[in-house]
Coordinates of C-alpha atoms in Angstrom, one line a residue:
M6 CA -106.8 86.8 -17.7
A7 CA -109.8 87.5 -20.9
A8 CA -113.3 90.7 -22.1
V9 CA -114.4 91.2 -25.6
S10 CA -114.4 88.3 -24.0
L11 CA -111.0 88.4 -21.7
R12 CA -111.4 87.7 -18.1
C13 CA -109.4 89.9 -19.6
A14 CA -112.4 89.5 -21.0
A15 CA -112.1 88.5 -20.9
A16 CA -114.1 91.2 -19.4
I17 CA -118.1 89.3 -20.0
A18 CA -121.1 90.5 -18.8
T19 CA -124.3 90.7 -20.2
V20 CA -125.8 93.6 -19.2
T21 CA -126.7 96.1 -22.4
V22 CA -123.2 98.2 -22.8
G23 CA -123.0 100.9 -25.3
P24 CA -121.0 100.0 -28.9
A25 CA -117.2 101.4 -27.6
A26 CA -117.7 97.9 -25.5
A27 CA -118.6 95.9 -29.0
A28 CA -114.3 93.8 -28.1
F29 CA -113.3 95.1 -25.1
P30 CA -115.4 96.5 -21.8
L31 CA -113.5 99.9 -22.4
R32 CA -116.1 102.2 -21.1
R33 CA -115.0 105.7 -20.4
H34 CA -118.0 107.2 -17.8
P35 CA -118.2 110.6 -15.9
A36 CA -115.5 111.2 -12.9
F37 CA -117.5 111.8 -9.7
L38 CA -116.7 114.3 -6.6
R39 CA -113.9 113.3 -4.5
A40 CA -115.1 111.8 -1.1
P41 CA -115.1 113.9 1.6
G42 CA -112.7 113.2 4.7
A43 CA -113.0 110.3 6.0
V44 CA -111.7 108.6 9.1
G45 CA -109.6 105.3 9.2
L46 CA -109.4 101.9 9.7
R47 CA -106.6 99.6 11.1
F48 CA -106.1 96.3 10.5
S49 CA -103.3 93.3 11.3
S50 CA -101.1 92.6 8.7
C51 CA -102.0 90.8 5.6
R52 CA -105.6 89.8 7.4
I53 CA -109.0 90.1 5.1
P54 CA -110.3 92.4 7.1
R55 CA -113.1 91.6 9.4
E56 CA -116.1 92.5 10.4
G57 CA -116.3 94.7 13.7
A58 CA -112.4 96.0 12.9
S59 CA -110.6 98.7 15.4
M60 CA -111.2 102.5 13.7
S61 CA -108.5 104.4 13.4
S62 CA -108.4 108.0 12.3
S63 CA -104.1 107.5 10.8
A64 CA -105.9 105.1 7.8
A65 CA -108.8 106.2 5.9
A66 CA -111.2 103.4 5.5
A67 CA -115.0 105.2 5.5
E68 CA -117.5 105.1 2.6
R69 CA -119.2 108.1 1.3
A70 CA -122.7 108.7 2.0
P71 CA -124.3 107.0 -1.4
D72 CA -125.4 109.5 -3.7
A73 CA -129.4 108.9 -4.9
W74 CA -131.3 106.3 -6.5
Y75 CA -131.0 106.9 -10.7
A76 CA -132.9 104.3 -13.4
V77 CA -132.0 102.7 -16.8
P78 CA -134.4 101.0 -18.1
G79 CA -136.3 98.3 -15.5
L80 CA -133.0 99.4 -13.3
S81 CA -132.6 101.5 -10.2
L82 CA -129.3 102.5 -9.2
R83 CA -127.2 104.1 -6.7
D84 CA -123.2 105.2 -6.5
H85 CA -120.9 104.1 -4.0
R86 CA -117.6 105.1 -3.3
F87 CA -115.5 104.2 -0.7
T88 CA -112.2 104.9 0.9
V89 CA -109.2 102.2 2.1
P90 CA -105.8 101.3 2.5
L91 CA -103.8 101.1 -0.7
D92 CA -101.8 98.3 1.1
Y93 CA -104.0 97.1 4.4
S94 CA -100.9 95.9 6.3
S95 CA -100.1 99.5 6.2
P96 CA -102.5 102.1 6.2
D97 CA -100.6 104.9 6.4
R98 CA -99.2 104.2 2.9
G99 CA -101.8 105.8 1.5
A100 CA -105.5 105.4 0.1
I101 CA -107.3 104.7 -3.2
T102 CA -111.2 104.8 -4.1
V103 CA -112.9 102.0 -4.6
F104 CA -116.3 102.1 -6.0
A105 CA -119.3 100.1 -6.2
R106 CA -123.0 100.3 -7.9
E107 CA -125.3 99.0 -6.1
V108 CA -128.1 97.8 -8.7
V109 CA -131.9 96.2 -8.1
A110 CA -134.8 96.3 -10.1
G111 CA -136.6 98.9 -11.2
R112 CA -140.6 99.9 -10.8
S113 CA -141.9 98.9 -13.9
R114 CA -145.5 99.9 -15.2
F115 CA -148.8 97.4 -14.4
P116 CA -149.2 94.5 -17.0
G117 CA -152.7 95.0 -18.8
A118 CA -154.0 98.2 -17.7
A119 CA -153.3 100.0 -20.9
L120 CA -155.0 97.4 -22.8
I121 CA -158.1 97.5 -20.4
C122 CA -158.3 101.5 -21.5
L123 CA -157.4 101.2 -25.4
R124 CA -160.1 98.8 -25.4
S125 CA -162.6 101.3 -23.3
A126 CA -161.6 104.0 -25.5
V127 CA -162.0 102.0 -29.0
R128 CA -165.5 101.0 -28.3
S129 CA -166.4 104.3 -26.7
V130 CA -165.1 105.4 -30.4
F131 CA -167.6 103.6 -32.4
T132 CA -170.3 103.9 -30.0
V133 CA -170.5 108.0 -30.4
R134 CA -170.5 109.0 -27.2
P135 CA -167.9 112.2 -27.3
A136 CA -168.1 113.2 -23.3
V137 CA -167.6 109.1 -22.8
F138 CA -164.8 108.8 -24.8
A139 CA -162.7 112.1 -23.7
G140 CA -163.1 110.2 -20.3
S141 CA -161.7 107.2 -21.6
V142 CA -158.6 108.7 -23.0
C143 CA -158.2 110.8 -19.8
G144 CA -158.2 106.8 -18.2
I145 CA -154.8 106.1 -20.6
G146 CA -153.1 108.9 -19.2
V147 CA -154.4 107.9 -16.3
L148 CA -153.1 104.0 -16.4
F149 CA -150.1 104.2 -18.7
G150 CA -148.4 106.4 -15.7
K151 CA -149.4 103.4 -13.1
Y152 CA -146.0 101.8 -12.6
R153 CA -145.1 98.9 -9.8
P154 CA -142.9 100.5 -7.3
G155 CA -138.7 99.2 -7.6
K156 CA -137.1 97.4 -5.0
E157 CA -135.5 100.9 -3.9
G158 CA -136.8 99.8 0.0
T159 CA -136.5 96.0 -0.2
S160 CA -135.0 94.3 2.2
M161 CA -132.8 91.6 0.2
P162 CA -129.8 89.7 0.3
Y163 CA -126.6 90.8 -1.4
L164 CA -125.0 88.8 -4.7
L165 CA -121.0 91.3 -5.1
Y166 CA -120.3 90.9 -9.0
L167 CA -116.4 90.1 -9.7
Q168 CA -115.6 91.6 -13.6
G169 CA -113.0 89.1 -15.5
G170 CA -109.3 90.8 -15.7
P171 CA -107.2 91.5 -14.8
G172 CA -107.8 94.8 -14.9
F173 CA -111.3 95.9 -16.3
E174 CA -114.2 97.6 -14.9
S175 CA -117.7 96.0 -13.8
P176 CA -120.6 97.0 -16.6
R177 CA -122.3 99.6 -17.0
P178 CA -125.7 98.8 -17.5
M179 CA -127.8 100.6 -19.1
E180 CA -131.0 98.4 -18.8
A181 CA -132.8 95.6 -17.4
G182 CA -130.6 92.3 -19.7
G183 CA -129.3 88.3 -19.1
W184 CA -128.4 87.5 -15.6
L185 CA -127.5 90.8 -14.2
K186 CA -131.7 91.2 -14.2
K187 CA -132.7 87.4 -13.6
A188 CA -130.6 88.4 -10.5
C189 CA -132.2 91.6 -9.3
E190 CA -135.3 89.6 -8.7
D191 CA -133.7 87.9 -5.5
H192 CA -130.6 89.9 -4.5
R193 CA -129.0 93.5 -4.0
V194 CA -126.9 93.6 -6.8
V195 CA -123.3 95.5 -5.7
L196 CA -121.0 95.7 -9.4
L197 CA -117.4 96.7 -7.9
D198 CA -114.9 98.4 -10.5
Q199 CA -111.7 96.4 -8.3
R200 CA -108.9 98.9 -7.6
G201 CA -107.2 100.8 -10.6
T202 CA -110.0 100.2 -13.0
G203 CA -113.0 102.0 -13.9
L204 CA -113.9 105.0 -10.9
S205 CA -111.7 102.6 -8.8
T206 CA -108.5 104.8 -9.0
P207 CA -107.8 103.7 -12.4
L208 CA -104.2 102.5 -13.1
T209 CA -104.4 104.0 -16.8
P210 CA -100.8 105.0 -18.8
S211 CA -101.5 108.7 -18.2
S212 CA -101.8 108.5 -14.4
L213 CA -98.7 105.6 -14.1
S214 CA -97.0 107.9 -15.2
Q215 CA -97.3 110.1 -12.2
I216 CA -95.2 107.2 -10.6
T217 CA -92.0 108.3 -12.5
S218 CA -89.4 104.9 -11.0
P219 CA -90.0 101.5 -12.2
A220 CA -89.3 100.5 -8.9
E221 CA -91.7 102.4 -7.8
Q222 CA -93.8 101.8 -10.1
V223 CA -94.0 97.5 -9.3
E224 CA -94.0 98.5 -5.7
F225 CA -97.5 100.5 -6.4
L226 CA -98.5 97.4 -8.5
K227 CA -98.0 94.6 -6.3
H228 CA -100.8 95.8 -4.5
F229 CA -103.6 95.4 -6.8
R230 CA -104.1 91.3 -7.3
A231 CA -106.6 89.0 -6.2
D232 CA -105.7 89.6 -2.6
N233 CA -106.6 93.3 -1.5
I234 CA -109.2 93.1 -4.3
V235 CA -111.1 90.7 -1.9
K236 CA -110.1 92.3 0.9
D237 CA -111.5 95.6 -0.6
A238 CA -114.9 93.6 -0.8
E239 CA -114.7 92.4 2.2
F240 CA -114.3 96.4 3.4
I241 CA -117.5 97.3 1.3
R242 CA -119.8 94.4 2.7
I243 CA -119.3 94.8 5.9
H244 CA -120.2 99.1 5.4
L245 CA -122.7 98.2 3.4
D246 CA -124.9 96.1 5.2
P247 CA -125.7 97.5 8.8
E248 CA -125.8 93.5 9.4
A249 CA -123.1 92.6 7.8
K250 CA -124.8 89.5 6.2
P251 CA -122.4 86.9 4.5
W252 CA -123.4 87.8 1.0
T253 CA -123.6 85.8 -2.4
V254 CA -120.5 86.6 -4.9
L255 CA -120.5 85.4 -8.7
G256 CA -117.2 85.8 -10.4
Q257 CA -116.6 85.2 -14.0
S258 CA -112.8 84.3 -15.4
Y259 CA -110.4 86.2 -13.5
G260 CA -113.9 87.5 -11.3
G261 CA -113.9 83.8 -10.2
F262 CA -110.4 83.3 -9.1
C263 CA -110.7 86.3 -6.9
A264 CA -114.1 84.3 -5.9
V265 CA -111.8 81.1 -5.4
T266 CA -109.5 83.2 -2.8
Y267 CA -112.4 84.8 -1.4
L268 CA -113.1 81.1 -0.3
S269 CA -109.5 80.6 1.1
F270 CA -109.1 83.3 3.2
A271 CA -112.5 85.1 3.9
P272 CA -115.0 82.4 4.0
K273 CA -116.7 84.4 7.0
G274 CA -118.0 86.6 4.4
L275 CA -119.4 84.6 1.9
K276 CA -123.0 82.8 1.9
S277 CA -122.7 81.1 -1.9
V278 CA -120.2 81.5 -4.5
L279 CA -120.9 81.1 -8.3
L280 CA -117.9 80.7 -10.8
T281 CA -118.5 81.6 -14.5
G282 CA -115.4 80.1 -17.1
G283 CA -113.1 80.4 -13.1
I284 CA -111.3 77.7 -11.9
P285 CA -107.8 78.9 -11.1
P286 CA -104.7 76.8 -10.8
L287 CA -103.5 75.3 -7.5
G288 CA -100.7 74.1 -6.8
E289 CA -97.0 75.0 -7.7
P290 CA -95.5 78.7 -6.9
C291 CA -96.0 79.6 -10.2
T292 CA -98.9 77.7 -12.6
A293 CA -98.4 80.0 -16.0
D294 CA -96.7 77.1 -17.5
T295 CA -98.8 74.5 -16.7
V296 CA -101.1 76.8 -17.7
Y297 CA -100.4 78.7 -21.7
R298 CA -98.9 75.0 -22.7
A299 CA -101.9 73.4 -21.8
C300 CA -104.2 76.4 -23.3
F301 CA -101.3 76.8 -26.9
K302 CA -103.6 73.1 -27.6
Q303 CA -106.8 74.8 -27.0
V304 CA -105.9 77.9 -29.1
Q305 CA -103.9 75.4 -31.8
Q306 CA -107.7 74.3 -32.2
Q307 CA -109.5 76.9 -32.1
N308 CA -107.7 78.1 -35.0
E309 CA -107.7 74.9 -36.9
K310 CA -112.1 75.5 -36.5
Y311 CA -111.7 79.1 -37.7
Y312 CA -109.6 78.4 -41.0
K313 CA -112.7 75.3 -41.5
R314 CA -114.8 77.9 -41.4
Y315 CA -113.1 80.7 -43.2
P316 CA -110.9 79.4 -45.1
Q317 CA -110.6 81.8 -47.5
D318 CA -109.0 84.0 -44.7
I319 CA -106.0 81.6 -45.1
Q320 CA -105.0 83.4 -48.4
V321 CA -105.9 87.0 -46.7
I322 CA -104.4 86.4 -43.6
H323 CA -100.5 85.3 -46.0
E324 CA -101.0 89.3 -47.5
I325 CA -101.3 90.8 -44.9
V326 CA -98.1 88.7 -43.2
R327 CA -95.9 89.5 -46.4
Y328 CA -97.2 93.2 -46.6
L329 CA -95.9 93.1 -42.6
S330 CA -92.5 91.7 -43.0
E331 CA -91.6 93.6 -46.5
S332 CA -92.4 96.6 -44.5
E333 CA -89.7 99.5 -43.2
G334 CA -89.4 98.7 -39.8
G335 CA -91.3 95.0 -40.3
G336 CA -94.3 96.9 -39.4
V337 CA -97.0 99.8 -40.5
L338 CA -97.6 102.1 -37.8
L339 CA -100.6 102.5 -35.5
P340 CA -102.8 105.7 -35.3
S341 CA -101.9 105.8 -31.7
G342 CA -98.4 105.7 -33.0
G343 CA -97.4 101.7 -32.2
R344 CA -96.1 98.9 -34.7
L345 CA -98.5 95.6 -36.3
T346 CA -95.9 93.6 -36.6
P347 CA -96.8 90.4 -38.0
K348 CA -96.6 88.9 -34.5
M349 CA -99.1 91.8 -32.9
L350 CA -101.4 90.7 -36.0
Q351 CA -101.4 86.9 -34.2
C352 CA -102.5 89.1 -31.3
L353 CA -106.1 89.7 -32.4
G354 CA -107.2 85.6 -31.2
L355 CA -106.6 86.8 -27.7
S356 CA -110.2 88.1 -28.4
G357 CA -110.9 86.2 -31.8
L358 CA -111.1 83.0 -31.5
G359 CA -112.4 82.2 -27.4
S360 CA -116.1 84.0 -27.2
G361 CA -119.2 83.7 -28.7
G362 CA -119.2 85.4 -32.3
G363 CA -115.4 85.8 -32.3
F364 CA -114.7 84.0 -35.6
E365 CA -117.9 86.6 -37.0
R366 CA -116.5 89.8 -35.8
M367 CA -112.8 88.7 -37.1
H368 CA -113.8 88.0 -40.2
Y369 CA -115.3 91.0 -40.6
L370 CA -112.5 92.4 -39.4
F371 CA -110.4 91.7 -42.3
E372 CA -112.5 92.0 -44.6
R373 CA -112.2 95.3 -44.1
V374 CA -108.1 95.6 -44.1
W375 CA -106.7 96.9 -47.5
D376 CA -107.9 100.4 -48.4
P377 CA -109.3 100.6 -52.4
V378 CA -107.5 101.2 -55.3
L379 CA -109.4 104.5 -56.5
V380 CA -106.3 105.4 -58.8
P381 CA -104.9 102.9 -60.8
G382 CA -100.7 102.4 -59.9
A383 CA -101.5 103.4 -56.4
K384 CA -99.9 101.8 -54.0
K385 CA -101.6 99.3 -51.5
R386 CA -102.1 100.0 -48.1
I387 CA -103.6 98.7 -45.1
S388 CA -107.2 101.0 -44.5
Y389 CA -106.9 103.1 -41.4
Y390 CA -110.3 101.0 -40.6
F391 CA -108.9 97.9 -40.0
L392 CA -105.7 100.0 -38.1
K393 CA -108.0 101.2 -35.2
E394 CA -110.3 98.6 -35.1
F395 CA -106.9 96.6 -34.4
E396 CA -105.7 98.7 -31.4
M397 CA -109.3 98.5 -30.0
W398 CA -109.9 95.0 -30.0
L399 CA -106.7 94.8 -28.2
G400 CA -107.6 98.1 -25.6
F401 CA -104.0 98.0 -23.3
N402 CA -104.2 102.1 -24.7
Q403 CA -107.2 102.5 -21.9
N404 CA -106.5 99.6 -19.7
P405 CA -103.0 98.1 -19.3
L406 CA -103.0 96.4 -16.1
Y407 CA -103.8 93.6 -17.7
A408 CA -100.8 93.3 -20.1
L409 CA -98.9 94.2 -16.6
L410 CA -100.3 92.0 -14.1
H411 CA -101.6 88.9 -16.7
E412 CA -98.9 87.3 -15.5
S413 CA -98.4 88.1 -12.0
I414 CA -102.5 86.1 -11.2
Y415 CA -99.9 82.7 -11.3
C416 CA -97.5 83.9 -8.9
Q417 CA -97.5 82.6 -5.1
G418 CA -93.5 82.8 -4.2
S419 CA -92.6 83.0 -7.4
S420 CA -91.9 84.5 -10.6
S421 CA -93.4 84.1 -14.0
K422 CA -90.6 84.9 -16.1
W423 CA -92.7 85.8 -19.3
S424 CA -94.3 82.6 -18.7
A425 CA -96.4 82.8 -22.2
E426 CA -93.3 84.3 -24.9
K427 CA -90.9 80.5 -23.3
I428 CA -94.1 78.6 -24.3
Y429 CA -94.4 80.1 -27.7
S430 CA -90.8 79.7 -28.2
E431 CA -91.4 75.8 -27.5
H432 CA -93.7 75.4 -30.4
G433 CA -90.8 76.3 -32.8
S434 CA -92.4 76.6 -36.2
L435 CA -95.5 76.1 -35.7
F436 CA -97.5 79.8 -34.3
D437 CA -94.3 81.8 -36.6
P438 CA -96.6 83.7 -38.6
I439 CA -93.7 84.5 -41.3
K440 CA -92.4 81.0 -41.9
A441 CA -95.8 79.7 -41.3
T442 CA -96.8 82.5 -44.6
E443 CA -94.0 81.1 -46.2
E444 CA -95.2 77.1 -46.4
G445 CA -98.4 77.8 -47.3
R446 CA -99.4 76.9 -43.8
P447 CA -102.7 79.0 -42.3
V448 CA -100.7 81.5 -39.4
Y449 CA -102.0 80.7 -36.4
F450 CA -103.4 83.1 -33.4
T451 CA -102.4 83.4 -30.2
G452 CA -104.6 83.7 -27.7
E453 CA -105.1 85.5 -23.7
M454 CA -100.8 85.5 -23.5
V455 CA -98.6 88.5 -22.9
F456 CA -95.5 89.1 -24.7
P457 CA -92.5 91.5 -24.0
C458 CA -92.9 92.7 -28.1
M459 CA -96.3 94.1 -26.6
F460 CA -93.8 96.9 -24.7
D461 CA -92.1 98.1 -27.8
E462 CA -95.0 97.9 -30.0
I463 CA -97.9 99.7 -27.7
H464 CA -97.5 102.7 -27.7
A465 CA -99.3 103.3 -24.3
L466 CA -97.2 100.7 -22.7
R467 CA -93.4 101.4 -24.3
D468 CA -92.9 103.6 -20.9
L469 CA -93.9 101.0 -18.0
K470 CA -91.7 98.3 -20.8
E471 CA -89.0 98.3 -17.1
A472 CA -91.6 97.5 -14.8
A473 CA -92.9 94.6 -16.6
H474 CA -89.9 93.2 -16.2
L475 CA -89.6 93.6 -12.6
L476 CA -92.7 92.5 -12.5
A477 CA -92.3 89.7 -14.7
E478 CA -89.1 88.9 -12.3
K479 CA -90.5 89.6 -9.1
E480 CA -90.3 86.3 -6.9
D481 CA -91.9 88.0 -3.1
W482 CA -95.2 87.1 -4.5
P483 CA -97.0 86.8 -1.6
P484 CA -100.1 83.7 -2.1
L485 CA -103.3 83.9 -3.5
Y486 CA -104.7 80.7 -2.4
D487 CA -105.0 78.2 0.1
V488 CA -105.6 75.2 -0.4
N489 CA -106.0 73.3 3.2
A490 CA -109.1 75.9 3.3
L491 CA -110.5 74.9 0.7
N492 CA -109.9 71.3 1.1
N493 CA -112.0 71.9 4.1
N494 CA -114.6 74.6 2.4
K495 CA -118.0 74.7 4.4
V496 CA -119.5 77.3 1.5
P497 CA -121.8 76.2 -1.6
V498 CA -119.9 76.5 -4.5
A499 CA -121.6 76.0 -7.8
A500 CA -119.1 76.3 -11.6
A501 CA -120.1 76.5 -14.4
V502 CA -117.3 75.2 -16.3
Y503 CA -117.2 75.4 -20.3
Y504 CA -115.2 71.9 -21.9
E505 CA -113.6 74.3 -25.1
D506 CA -112.9 77.0 -22.5
M507 CA -110.1 79.0 -24.6
Y508 CA -109.0 81.2 -21.4
V509 CA -109.5 78.7 -18.7
N510 CA -108.4 75.4 -19.5
F511 CA -111.2 72.4 -19.0
N512 CA -108.8 69.6 -17.1
I513 CA -107.3 72.1 -14.8
A514 CA -110.8 73.3 -14.0
K515 CA -111.3 70.1 -13.1
E516 CA -108.0 69.4 -11.2
T517 CA -108.8 72.4 -8.9
A518 CA -112.8 72.1 -8.7
S519 CA -111.4 68.4 -6.6
Q520 CA -109.8 70.6 -4.3
I521 CA -112.6 72.6 -3.3
A522 CA -115.2 70.9 -0.8
G523 CA -119.0 71.1 -1.9
I524 CA -118.3 72.5 -5.4
R525 CA -120.9 71.7 -7.7
L526 CA -119.9 71.3 -12.0
W527 CA -121.8 71.8 -14.7
V528 CA -120.1 71.2 -17.3
T529 CA -121.0 72.3 -20.9
N530 CA -120.0 72.8 -24.1
E531 CA -123.7 75.4 -25.3
Y532 CA -121.8 77.9 -24.2
M533 CA -117.9 78.9 -24.6
H534 CA -115.9 81.5 -22.4
S535 CA -118.3 84.4 -22.4
G536 CA -121.2 82.3 -21.2
I537 CA -122.3 84.9 -19.2
R538 CA -122.8 86.8 -22.3
D539 CA -123.8 85.2 -24.4
G540 CA -126.9 83.3 -22.3
G541 CA -126.8 84.8 -18.3
S542 CA -130.2 84.8 -17.9
H543 CA -129.6 80.7 -18.2
V544 CA -126.1 80.1 -16.7
F545 CA -127.2 82.0 -13.6
E546 CA -130.6 80.9 -12.9
H547 CA -128.6 77.2 -13.5
L548 CA -125.9 77.2 -11.4
M549 CA -128.7 79.1 -8.6
G550 CA -130.7 76.1 -9.2
L551 CA -127.6 73.7 -7.9
L552 CA -127.1 75.3 -5.2
N553 CA -130.9 75.4 -4.4
G554 CA -131.8 72.2 -5.0
K555 CA -133.4 72.5 -8.3
K556 CA -131.2 70.8 -10.1
P557 CA -130.5 66.7 -9.6
L558 CA -127.1 66.1 -7.8
F559 CA -126.3 63.6 -10.7

C-alpha cells in the first residue's frame, strides 16, 4: 500500500533523505560484496523460525560478519547481510540475501566547551597577553575536538522498523532527526530492507527479466509477502542479538500490516509493537473490495479539499485531459517509453492527495505542465519537465513490487481479481476524467490503487503484465493473520490512527483494533498518513508514552 507517502507510500519515514526521495522513497545505494559461504538452517514447514532452530548445511542461513561502524551526523551505523531461504517451507529451493542496517546514537560534542574556550580567548585578546592568547587558541582546538562517545558498545534493547509499501526499502539516514533520533535515545534501531527491496535481493524490472516464464515469476513472487517478511525478521532477531531477546517493532503503513502478522504468528519475538497508520483489515478471505469501497469515499473527499484549495486547477486539468484524449493513441509518450493517458494522469493522486504537503507539491507540478511558446504559432506541448516528474512520482520503473503485489496483501485463500478496477467501475462517471471534462466537473484523481492499464502504459511493467494478471487470479494465498491469536494477544500494542487517512480507512482500522487484545489507540486528525514523516518525534514519543504509562488510559 502507500512512499512519497505510500504504504507504498505510503513509504514514509522521518529521517533526512536525498532529493530523489521527494515523492517516493526510491533511493539507489552502492552494492556490497556478496556474503561468503554460509551454513544452513532448516525450519518446519510454513512456520516462523524459532529460537534455537537446528542448523543444516542444505539451507543457506548465516549472517556475514557485520561491516565496521560508520557515521552520519549524530548517528553511527553498521550493515548486516543475512542469507535466508527463499521459501522457508522448502529451504533447498534456493536462498536470497536480506539486508539490515543497525543504527545507534553517534558521538557528539560536549555542550558549552567551545563557548568557555572562546570566552577565554576573547578575554586574552582584550588584555593583550599574547602568550595566554596563544594558549587559549590552542585550548579552543583541543576542546572543539572533545566528543561524547557514541552508543556503539552500549547494551540497549533492539527496535525493528518496518517500512511502508509493499515493495519499498527502509529509509537511508543522512543525519539524526525525527523519530529515528528519538528512538536511538534508548534503542538500537534496525532498518530492514524487506525482501525484494533495497539491498535485499532487489526485484526490479531488469532482475525479474531473468525469470522468463510468467508462471515462474508468480511462483517466485509469492514468497515476498508479509508472512515471509516476518520470518526474515525473526531470523535476524535470533542471529543479531546473542541473547535473542524479544524486540520492539515499529510498523509504518504496510509495515504495520506486517507487524500484525508478527503478532499473529510469532508473538514470542515481540516485546511491544507500535503501529503508525498501519492497521490492516481482517475477516474475509479477500478484503480488497471492502478496502477500496471505503477508500474511494475518502479519495473523493480529498479531491474536493484539493480543488477547494486550488480551484484554478480545475481548468488546468480539463485542458490536460483534452490534450491527452485528442493526442494520437489517447495519450503522449513518456520519457521512458510509456504513455501518459487521462486515466494515468489520475494516478498522481496516489502521492498527491494523502500526505502532508501533497496538495502543494501537486499544484506546483501542474504550474509547469506546458512548454512555453518561444516561436509564435508553435504547437502546444506538455513539457518534458512534467512528463519526467510524473514518472518519478509513480516510481514503478524502479520498484515494480508495489504494482505487482499491492492487491495480494489483502488476500488469504482468495484472489483479488483486480479489485480496484472493479470498484473504480462501480462509480460510473464520477471518476471518468473525459466525462468530467466534458461536463465541466472537477476531474477526480485516484488514490492508492493499482489498475491493469498500468501494465500497458508504464514501460517498465509491460513485460510483467502476464504475471500481474496471474497474480490477480491466484487463489491459494496462505493466511496473513490469526484472529484467535490477536483476540488473545499479550504483547503491548500502541497505534496511531489518523482520522483522515486516505490509505488506511479509519473505520476499518477501528474494527480491526477491536480484535487485538490490549491495543491502545491514539486517534488524531493532527496528521495524515505521513505522520511518522511529518511529526515523527512527537508520534514516536506519544506511542511510547501509551506503552510505558506516561499517557492516561482515558
